PDB file of C-alpha atoms in Angstrom:
ATOM      1  CA  MET A   1     141.767 -54.181-215.123  1.00  0.00           C
ATOM      2  CA  ASN A   2     140.373 -57.074-213.056  1.00  0.00           C
ATOM      3  CA  ASN A   3     142.281 -58.662-210.174  1.00  0.00           C
ATOM      4  CA  SER A   4     143.669 -61.551-212.238  1.00  0.00           C
ATOM      5  CA  GLU A   5     144.995 -59.291-214.974  1.00  0.00           C
ATOM      6  CA  THR A   6     148.552 -57.963-214.867  1.00  0.00           C
ATOM      7  CA  ASP A   7     150.013 -54.795-216.361  1.00  0.00           C
ATOM      8  CA  THR A   8     151.379 -56.765-219.276  1.00  0.00           C
ATOM      9  CA  ASP A   9     148.026 -58.459-220.065  1.00  0.00           C
ATOM     10  CA  ARG A  10     146.401 -55.192-221.086  1.00  0.00           C
ATOM     11  CA  PRO A  11     145.896 -54.760-224.818  1.00  0.00           C
ATOM     12  CA  GLY A  12     147.787 -51.972-226.547  1.00  0.00           C
ATOM     13  CA  ILE A  13     150.889 -52.076-224.336  1.00  0.00           C
ATOM     14  CA  ASP A  14     154.054 -51.726-226.368  1.00  0.00           C
ATOM     15  CA  GLU A  15     156.064 -54.969-226.589  1.00  0.00           C
ATOM     16  CA  GLN A  16     159.223 -53.120-225.522  1.00  0.00           C
ATOM     17  CA  VAL A  17     157.460 -51.907-222.371  1.00  0.00           C
ATOM     18  CA  THR A  18     156.236 -55.421-221.646  1.00  0.00           C
ATOM     19  CA  ALA A  19     159.731 -56.841-222.176  1.00  0.00           C
ATOM     20  CA  GLU A  20     161.299 -54.191-219.934  1.00  0.00           C
ATOM     21  CA  LEU A  21     158.710 -54.812-217.189  1.00  0.00           C
ATOM     22  CA  SER A  22     159.412 -58.525-217.419  1.00  0.00           C
ATOM     23  CA  ARG A  23     163.191 -57.998-217.254  1.00  0.00           C
ATOM     24  CA  LEU A  24     162.927 -55.692-214.260  1.00  0.00           C
ATOM     25  CA  ARG A  25     160.511 -58.001-212.450  1.00  0.00           C
ATOM     26  CA  ASP A  26     162.830 -60.960-213.028  1.00  0.00           C
ATOM     27  CA  SER A  27     165.610 -58.930-211.398  1.00  0.00           C
ATOM     28  CA  ILE A  28     163.330 -58.054-208.471  1.00  0.00           C
ATOM     29  CA  ASP A  29     162.436 -61.739-208.026  1.00  0.00           C
ATOM     30  CA  ASN A  30     166.127 -62.669-207.980  1.00  0.00           C
ATOM     31  CA  ILE A  31     166.918 -59.947-205.453  1.00  0.00           C
ATOM     32  CA  ASP A  32     164.003 -61.057-203.251  1.00  0.00           C
ATOM     33  CA  ALA A  33     165.354 -64.613-203.297  1.00  0.00           C
ATOM     34  CA  ALA A  34     168.816 -63.343-202.362  1.00  0.00           C
ATOM     35  CA  VAL A  35     167.372 -61.292-199.480  1.00  0.00           C
ATOM     36  CA  VAL A  36     165.567 -64.363-198.116  1.00  0.00           C
ATOM     37  CA  HIS A  37     168.725 -66.462-198.326  1.00  0.00           C
ATOM     38  CA  MET A  38     170.813 -63.745-196.669  1.00  0.00           C
ATOM     39  CA  LEU A  39     168.277 -63.433-193.840  1.00  0.00           C
ATOM     40  CA  ALA A  40     168.355 -67.205-193.375  1.00  0.00           C
ATOM     41  CA  GLU A  41     172.153 -67.067-193.069  1.00  0.00           C
ATOM     42  CA  ARG A  42     171.900 -64.176-190.621  1.00  0.00           C
ATOM     43  CA  PHE A  43     169.373 -66.113-188.533  1.00  0.00           C
ATOM     44  CA  LYS A  44     171.692 -69.139-188.449  1.00  0.00           C
ATOM     45  CA  CYS A  45     174.413 -66.936-186.946  1.00  0.00           C
ATOM     46  CA  THR A  46     172.121 -65.262-184.441  1.00  0.00           C
ATOM     47  CA  GLN A  47     170.778 -68.666-183.399  1.00  0.00           C
ATOM     48  CA  GLN A  48     174.345 -69.611-182.470  1.00  0.00           C
ATOM     49  CA  VAL A  49     174.671 -66.323-180.584  1.00  0.00           C
ATOM     50  CA  GLY A  50     171.425 -67.083-178.754  1.00  0.00           C
ATOM     51  CA  ARG A  51     172.615 -70.540-177.744  1.00  0.00           C
ATOM     52  CA  LEU A  52     175.924 -69.124-176.518  1.00  0.00           C
ATOM     53  CA  LYS A  53     174.114 -66.437-174.522  1.00  0.00           C
ATOM     54  CA  ALA A  54     171.718 -68.997-173.035  1.00  0.00           C
ATOM     55  CA  THR A  55     174.565 -71.337-172.082  1.00  0.00           C
ATOM     56  CA  HIS A  56     176.457 -68.534-170.342  1.00  0.00           C
ATOM     57  CA  LYS A  57     173.371 -66.881-168.832  1.00  0.00           C
ATOM     58  CA  LEU A  58     173.867 -63.665-170.792  1.00  0.00           C
ATOM     59  CA  PRO A  59     170.879 -61.382-171.414  1.00  0.00           C
ATOM     60  CA  PRO A  60     169.015 -61.897-174.713  1.00  0.00           C
ATOM     61  CA  ALA A  61     169.319 -58.206-175.651  1.00  0.00           C
ATOM     62  CA  ASP A  62     172.459 -56.102-176.001  1.00  0.00           C
ATOM     63  CA  PRO A  63     171.273 -52.484-176.275  1.00  0.00           C
ATOM     64  CA  ALA A  64     174.770 -51.066-176.861  1.00  0.00           C
ATOM     65  CA  ARG A  65     175.389 -53.439-179.788  1.00  0.00           C
ATOM     66  CA  GLU A  66     171.921 -52.749-181.169  1.00  0.00           C
ATOM     67  CA  ALA A  67     172.584 -48.997-181.093  1.00  0.00           C
ATOM     68  CA  ARG A  68     175.914 -49.477-182.892  1.00  0.00           C
ATOM     69  CA  GLN A  69     174.243 -51.673-185.508  1.00  0.00           C
ATOM     70  CA  ILE A  70     171.491 -49.118-186.108  1.00  0.00           C
ATOM     71  CA  THR A  71     174.035 -46.312-186.521  1.00  0.00           C
ATOM     72  CA  ARG A  72     176.099 -48.473-188.882  1.00  0.00           C
ATOM     73  CA  LEU A  73     173.087 -49.535-190.933  1.00  0.00           C
ATOM     74  CA  ARG A  74     171.824 -45.951-191.238  1.00  0.00           C
ATOM     75  CA  GLN A  75     175.241 -44.918-192.582  1.00  0.00           C
ATOM     76  CA  LEU A  76     175.256 -47.826-195.044  1.00  0.00           C
ATOM     77  CA  ALA A  77     171.747 -46.909-196.163  1.00  0.00           C
ATOM     78  CA  GLU A  78     172.720 -43.286-196.749  1.00  0.00           C
ATOM     79  CA  SER A  79     175.716 -44.273-198.852  1.00  0.00           C
ATOM     80  CA  ALA A  80     173.525 -46.695-200.823  1.00  0.00           C
ATOM     81  CA  LYS A  81     170.887 -43.978-201.442  1.00  0.00           C
ATOM     82  CA  LEU A  82     168.337 -45.870-199.325  1.00  0.00           C
ATOM     83  CA  ASP A  83     166.129 -44.104-196.806  1.00  0.00           C
ATOM     84  CA  PRO A  84     167.974 -44.498-193.462  1.00  0.00           C
ATOM     85  CA  ALA A  85     164.672 -44.426-191.559  1.00  0.00           C
ATOM     86  CA  PHE A  86     163.434 -47.380-193.606  1.00  0.00           C
ATOM     87  CA  ALA A  87     166.686 -49.271-193.001  1.00  0.00           C
ATOM     88  CA  GLU A  88     166.399 -48.584-189.268  1.00  0.00           C
ATOM     89  CA  LYS A  89     162.801 -49.854-189.184  1.00  0.00           C
ATOM     90  CA  LEU A  90     163.872 -53.022-190.973  1.00  0.00           C
ATOM     91  CA  LEU A  91     166.778 -53.612-188.580  1.00  0.00           C
ATOM     92  CA  ASN A  92     164.561 -52.918-185.554  1.00  0.00           C
ATOM     93  CA  PHE A  93     162.116 -55.540-186.833  1.00  0.00           C
ATOM     94  CA  ILE A  94     164.958 -58.052-187.245  1.00  0.00           C
ATOM     95  CA  ILE A  95     166.439 -57.204-183.834  1.00  0.00           C
ATOM     96  CA  ALA A  96     163.060 -57.709-182.151  1.00  0.00           C
ATOM     97  CA  GLU A  97     162.809 -61.144-183.756  1.00  0.00           C
ATOM     98  CA  VAL A  98     166.368 -61.996-182.663  1.00  0.00           C
ATOM     99  CA  ILE A  99     165.636 -60.992-179.074  1.00  0.00           C
ATOM    100  CA  ARG A 100     162.387 -62.955-179.073  1.00  0.00           C
ATOM    101  CA  HIS A 101     164.217 -66.076-180.169  1.00  0.00           C
ATOM    102  CA  HIS A 102     167.086 -65.490-177.757  1.00  0.00           C
ATOM    103  CA  GLU A 103     164.525 -65.273-174.959  1.00  0.00           C
ATOM    104  CA  THR A 104     163.012 -68.572-176.134  1.00  0.00           C
ATOM    105  CA  LEU A 105     166.447 -70.221-176.169  1.00  0.00           C
ATOM    106  CA  ALA A 106     167.143 -68.871-172.673  1.00  0.00           C
ATOM    107  CA  ASN A 107     163.818 -70.284-171.448  1.00  0.00           C
ATOM    108  CA  PRO A 108     163.536 -73.812-172.876  1.00  0.00           C
ATOM    109  CA  THR A 109     160.181 -74.340-171.167  1.00  0.00           C
ATOM    110  CA  ALA A 110     158.621 -71.751-173.499  1.00  0.00           C
ATOM    111  CA  THR A 111     155.891 -73.116-175.746  1.00  0.00           C
ATOM    112  CA  GLU A 112     157.398 -71.902-179.022  1.00  0.00           C
ATOM    113  CA  ASP A 113     158.903 -74.571-181.270  1.00  0.00           C
ATOM    114  CA  ASP A 114     162.674 -73.954-181.503  1.00  0.00           C
ATOM    115  CA  THR A 115     162.770 -75.563-184.944  1.00  0.00           C
ATOM    116  CA  SER A 116     160.730 -72.946-186.750  1.00  0.00           C
ATOM    117  CA  PRO A 117     162.458 -71.465-189.842  1.00  0.00           C
ATOM    118  CA  ALA A 118     163.095 -68.108-188.169  1.00  0.00           C
ATOM    119  CA  THR A 119     164.413 -69.602-184.923  1.00  0.00           C
ATOM    120  CA  GLY A 120     167.410 -67.731-183.652  1.00  0.00           C
ATOM    121  CA  ALA A 121     166.676 -64.737-185.823  1.00  0.00           C
TER     122      ALA A 121
END
């Protein structure tokens, strides 16, 4: 199969298999879109948190809250049959982005553009 060919372009694949692949991939695409929209909503909230912290001279990071969130997310992942280690890695990535943006909000002389799509993550 060359790089421009997909699984469903190969000759001899059963039409039912092709239809099922297409159905599943449509679901995946919809879920991906929902994840992006949910992250955007989360970032809007954390941007507000970052502004509040900056206004009141609070530190960008809150290690105790982060630890509680990681514990909570690991428990949610376990109950959802998702690898808790994967969920923790994902949350750590998001938390690092949040802290980075909170630091930028706390230091308005920073060179980063506050209007980027992930601002306030």
